[in-house]
GROMACS .gro file of C-alpha atoms in nm:
model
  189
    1UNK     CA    1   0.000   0.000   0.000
    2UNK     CA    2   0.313   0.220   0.087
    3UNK     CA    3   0.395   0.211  -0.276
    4UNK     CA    4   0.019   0.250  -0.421
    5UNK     CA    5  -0.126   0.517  -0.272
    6UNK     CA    6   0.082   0.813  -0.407
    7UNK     CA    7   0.053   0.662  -0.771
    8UNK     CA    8  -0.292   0.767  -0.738
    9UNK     CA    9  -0.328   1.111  -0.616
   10UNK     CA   10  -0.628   1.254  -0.438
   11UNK     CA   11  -0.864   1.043  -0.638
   12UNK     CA   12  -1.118   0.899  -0.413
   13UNK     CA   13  -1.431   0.674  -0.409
   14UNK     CA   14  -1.750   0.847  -0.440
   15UNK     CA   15  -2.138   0.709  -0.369
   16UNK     CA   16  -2.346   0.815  -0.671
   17UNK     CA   17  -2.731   0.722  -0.702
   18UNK     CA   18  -3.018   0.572  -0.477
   19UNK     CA   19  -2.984   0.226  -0.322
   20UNK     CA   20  -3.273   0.113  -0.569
   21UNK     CA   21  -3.092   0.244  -0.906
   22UNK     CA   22  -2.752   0.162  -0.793
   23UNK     CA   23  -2.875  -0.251  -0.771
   24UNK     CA   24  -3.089  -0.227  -1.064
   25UNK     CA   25  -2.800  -0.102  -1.278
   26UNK     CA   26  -2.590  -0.377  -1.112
   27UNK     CA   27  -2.857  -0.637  -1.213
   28UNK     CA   28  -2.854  -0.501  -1.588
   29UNK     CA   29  -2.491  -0.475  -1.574
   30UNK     CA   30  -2.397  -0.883  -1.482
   31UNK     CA   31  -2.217  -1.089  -1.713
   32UNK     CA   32  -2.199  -0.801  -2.000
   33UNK     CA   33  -1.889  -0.563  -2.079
   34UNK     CA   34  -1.873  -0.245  -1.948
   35UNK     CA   35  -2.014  -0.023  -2.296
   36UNK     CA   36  -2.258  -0.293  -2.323
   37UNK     CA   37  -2.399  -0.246  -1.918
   38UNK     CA   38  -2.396   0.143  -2.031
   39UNK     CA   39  -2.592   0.102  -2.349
   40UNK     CA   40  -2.835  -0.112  -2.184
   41UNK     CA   41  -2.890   0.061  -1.874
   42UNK     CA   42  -2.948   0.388  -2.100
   43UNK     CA   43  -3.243   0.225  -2.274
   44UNK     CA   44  -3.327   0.056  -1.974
   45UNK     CA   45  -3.372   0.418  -1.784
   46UNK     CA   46  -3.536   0.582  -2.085
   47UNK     CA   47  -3.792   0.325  -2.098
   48UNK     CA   48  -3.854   0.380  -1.723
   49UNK     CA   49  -3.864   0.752  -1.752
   50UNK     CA   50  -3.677   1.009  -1.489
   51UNK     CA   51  -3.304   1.021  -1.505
   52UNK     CA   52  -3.085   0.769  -1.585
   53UNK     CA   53  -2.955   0.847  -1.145
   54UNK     CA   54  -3.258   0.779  -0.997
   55UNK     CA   55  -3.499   0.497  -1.103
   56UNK     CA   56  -3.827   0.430  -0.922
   57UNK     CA   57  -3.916   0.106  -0.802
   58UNK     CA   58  -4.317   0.139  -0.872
   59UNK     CA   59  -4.220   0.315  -1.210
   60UNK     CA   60  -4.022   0.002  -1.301
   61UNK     CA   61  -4.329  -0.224  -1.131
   62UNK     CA   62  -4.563  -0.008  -1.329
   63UNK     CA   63  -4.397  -0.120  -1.701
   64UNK     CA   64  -4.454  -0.437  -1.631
   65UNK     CA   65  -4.242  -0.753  -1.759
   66UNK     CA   66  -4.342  -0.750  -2.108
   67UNK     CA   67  -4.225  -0.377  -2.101
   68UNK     CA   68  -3.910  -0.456  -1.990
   69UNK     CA   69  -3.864  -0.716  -2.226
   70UNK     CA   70  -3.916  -0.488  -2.514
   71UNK     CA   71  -3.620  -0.292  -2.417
   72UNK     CA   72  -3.391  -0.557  -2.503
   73UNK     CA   73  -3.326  -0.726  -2.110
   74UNK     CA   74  -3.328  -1.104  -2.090
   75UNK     CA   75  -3.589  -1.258  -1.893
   76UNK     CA   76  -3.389  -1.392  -1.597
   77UNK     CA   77  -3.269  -1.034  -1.567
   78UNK     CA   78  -3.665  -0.862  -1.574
   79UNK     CA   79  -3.749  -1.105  -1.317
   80UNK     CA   80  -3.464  -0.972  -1.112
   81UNK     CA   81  -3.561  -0.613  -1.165
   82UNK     CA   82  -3.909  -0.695  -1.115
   83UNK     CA   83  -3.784  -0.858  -0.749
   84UNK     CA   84  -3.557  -0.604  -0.660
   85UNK     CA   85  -3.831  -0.320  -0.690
   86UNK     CA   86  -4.105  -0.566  -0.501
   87UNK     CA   87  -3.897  -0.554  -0.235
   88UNK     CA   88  -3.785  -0.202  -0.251
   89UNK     CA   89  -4.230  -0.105  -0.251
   90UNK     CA   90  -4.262  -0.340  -0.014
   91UNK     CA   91  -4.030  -0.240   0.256
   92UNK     CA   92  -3.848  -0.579   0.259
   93UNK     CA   93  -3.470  -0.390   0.234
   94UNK     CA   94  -3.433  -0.137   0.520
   95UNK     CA   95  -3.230   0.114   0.313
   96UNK     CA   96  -3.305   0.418   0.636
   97UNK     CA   97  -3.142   0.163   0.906
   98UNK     CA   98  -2.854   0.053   0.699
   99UNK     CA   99  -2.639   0.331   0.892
  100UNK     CA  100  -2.728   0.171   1.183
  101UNK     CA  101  -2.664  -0.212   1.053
  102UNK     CA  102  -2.329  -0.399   1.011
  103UNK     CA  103  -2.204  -0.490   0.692
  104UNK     CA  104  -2.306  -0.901   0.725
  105UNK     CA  105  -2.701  -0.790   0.805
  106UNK     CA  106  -2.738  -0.597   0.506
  107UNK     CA  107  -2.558  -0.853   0.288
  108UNK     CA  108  -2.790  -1.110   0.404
  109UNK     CA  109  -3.087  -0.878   0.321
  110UNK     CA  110  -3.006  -0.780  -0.060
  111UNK     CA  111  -2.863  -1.162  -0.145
  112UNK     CA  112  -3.231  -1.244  -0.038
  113UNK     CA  113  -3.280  -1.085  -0.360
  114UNK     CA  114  -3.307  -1.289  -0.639
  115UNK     CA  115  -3.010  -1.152  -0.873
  116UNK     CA  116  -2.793  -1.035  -0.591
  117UNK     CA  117  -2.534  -1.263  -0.472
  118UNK     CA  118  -2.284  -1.212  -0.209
  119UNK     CA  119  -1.991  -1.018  -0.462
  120UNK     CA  120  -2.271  -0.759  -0.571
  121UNK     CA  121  -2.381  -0.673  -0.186
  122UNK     CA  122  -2.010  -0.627  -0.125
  123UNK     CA  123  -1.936  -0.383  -0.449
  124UNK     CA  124  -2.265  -0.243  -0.277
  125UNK     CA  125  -2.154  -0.184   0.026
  126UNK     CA  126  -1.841  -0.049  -0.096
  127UNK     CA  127  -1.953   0.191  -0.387
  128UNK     CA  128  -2.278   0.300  -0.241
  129UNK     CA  129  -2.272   0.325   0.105
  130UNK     CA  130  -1.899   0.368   0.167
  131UNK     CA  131  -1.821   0.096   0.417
  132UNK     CA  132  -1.454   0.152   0.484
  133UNK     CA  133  -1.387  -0.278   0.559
  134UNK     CA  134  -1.519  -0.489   0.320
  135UNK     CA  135  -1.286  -0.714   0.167
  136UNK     CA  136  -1.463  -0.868  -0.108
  137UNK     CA  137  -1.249  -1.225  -0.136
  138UNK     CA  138  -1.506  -1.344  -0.445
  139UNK     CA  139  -1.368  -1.088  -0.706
  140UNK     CA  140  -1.110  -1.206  -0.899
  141UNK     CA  141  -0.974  -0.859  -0.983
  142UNK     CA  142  -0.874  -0.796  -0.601
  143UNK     CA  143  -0.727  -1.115  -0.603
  144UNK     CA  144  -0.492  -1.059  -0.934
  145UNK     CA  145  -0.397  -0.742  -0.755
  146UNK     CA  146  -0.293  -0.921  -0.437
  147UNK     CA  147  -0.091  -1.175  -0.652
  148UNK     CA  148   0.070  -0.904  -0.853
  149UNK     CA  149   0.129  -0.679  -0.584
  150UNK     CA  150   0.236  -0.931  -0.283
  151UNK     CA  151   0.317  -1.267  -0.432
  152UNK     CA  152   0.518  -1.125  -0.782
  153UNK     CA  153   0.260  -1.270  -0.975
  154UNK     CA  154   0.218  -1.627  -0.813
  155UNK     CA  155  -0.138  -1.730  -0.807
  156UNK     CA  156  -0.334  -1.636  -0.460
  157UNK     CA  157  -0.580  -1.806  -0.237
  158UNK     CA  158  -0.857  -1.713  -0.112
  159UNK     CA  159  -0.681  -1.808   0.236
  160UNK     CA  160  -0.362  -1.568   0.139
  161UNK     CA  161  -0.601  -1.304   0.034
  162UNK     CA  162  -0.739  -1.280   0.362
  163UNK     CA  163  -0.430  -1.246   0.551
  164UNK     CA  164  -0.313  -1.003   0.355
  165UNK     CA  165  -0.671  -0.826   0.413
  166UNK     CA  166  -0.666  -0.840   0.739
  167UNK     CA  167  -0.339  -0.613   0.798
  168UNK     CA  168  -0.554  -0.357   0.542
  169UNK     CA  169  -0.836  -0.365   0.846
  170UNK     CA  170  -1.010  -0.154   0.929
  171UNK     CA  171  -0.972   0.012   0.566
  172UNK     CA  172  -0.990  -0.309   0.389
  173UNK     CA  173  -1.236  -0.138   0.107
  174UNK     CA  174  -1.004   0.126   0.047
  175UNK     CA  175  -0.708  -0.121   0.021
  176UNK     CA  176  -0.936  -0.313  -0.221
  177UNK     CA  177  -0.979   0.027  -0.448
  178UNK     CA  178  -0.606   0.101  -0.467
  179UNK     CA  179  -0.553  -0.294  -0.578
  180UNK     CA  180  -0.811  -0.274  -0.842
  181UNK     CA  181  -0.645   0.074  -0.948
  182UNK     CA  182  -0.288  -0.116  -0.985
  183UNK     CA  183  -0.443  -0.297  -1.239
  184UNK     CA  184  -0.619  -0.044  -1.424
  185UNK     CA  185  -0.536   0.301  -1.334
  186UNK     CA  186  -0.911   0.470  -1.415
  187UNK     CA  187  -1.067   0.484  -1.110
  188UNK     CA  188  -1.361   0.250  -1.040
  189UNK     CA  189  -1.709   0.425  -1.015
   0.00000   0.00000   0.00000
């Protein structure tokens, strides 16, 4: 970290969004490229109406799954957005406590989500609400980083990974950022 940190500058992680529009994107976002995530969420937001930074859950509810469709989202992905906003209206995620809650309770409440898996609660809890200790062991990226940056390239475990973590506590999600930078230098958003 000694030698990371001044590479970088005074760059720094910033929240942007709602809780709701932040996950949605996320949702639309899995298992496509980056310009591909951005054209779809575009059309995805237009369709919904309101900015493309704040998407309402009862707007999205409101469109329907045929709707949705239409815009060019898979199915498995529409019934993700359609469970993610049921949950939002129906006060299932506790988005005005999460100050109050530790990381683990509000990663078991969004995985209850269907579409949200443990490595997008952590990006979650790391680009939206700015937990400084989350050290997200299931992306590979941080792991690369750690091999790279600690083991001169020699594949990492999971095991090694947290050990070198834990001497990042209790900034562990900052740590994380300045890996991922090593690899790419644009910041992460």
């Amino acid at each position: 970290m000694k030698k990371l940190i001044p590479q970088f500058g005074e760059a720094r992680l910033q929240s942007r969004a709602d809780a709701f529009t932040t996950l949605a994107r996320s949702i639309i976002g899995q298992q496509i490229s980056v310009n591909s995530a951005q054209n779809a969420w575009l059309k995805f937001a237009a369709l919904v109406g309101g900015a493309p930074t704040k998407v309402q859950p009862a707007a999205l509810m409101g469109l329907g799954a045929v709707a949705l469709r239409g815009a060019g989202l898979p199915a498995r992905k529409v019934d993700y957005l359609m469970d993610l906003a049921q949950h939002f209206e129906a006060g299932q995620v506790h988005v005005r406590q999460w100050t109050q809650m530790d990381d683990e309770a509000i990663i078991d409440e969004l995985v209850a989500i269907r579409g949200i898996g443990r490595w997008t609660a952590e990006m979650f809890l790391i680009f939206h609400l700015m937990r400084p200790n989350v050290l997200p062991l299931d992306d590979p990226r941080l792991l690369k980083g750690i091999s790279e940056n600690y083991f001169s390239g020699e594949p990492v475990s999971r095991a090694e990974a947290r050990e070198v973590g834990d001497a990042w506590s209790p900034y562990r999600s900052v740590a994380t950022w300045y890996i991922w930078r090593s690899l790419d230098p644009a910041p992460a958003a």
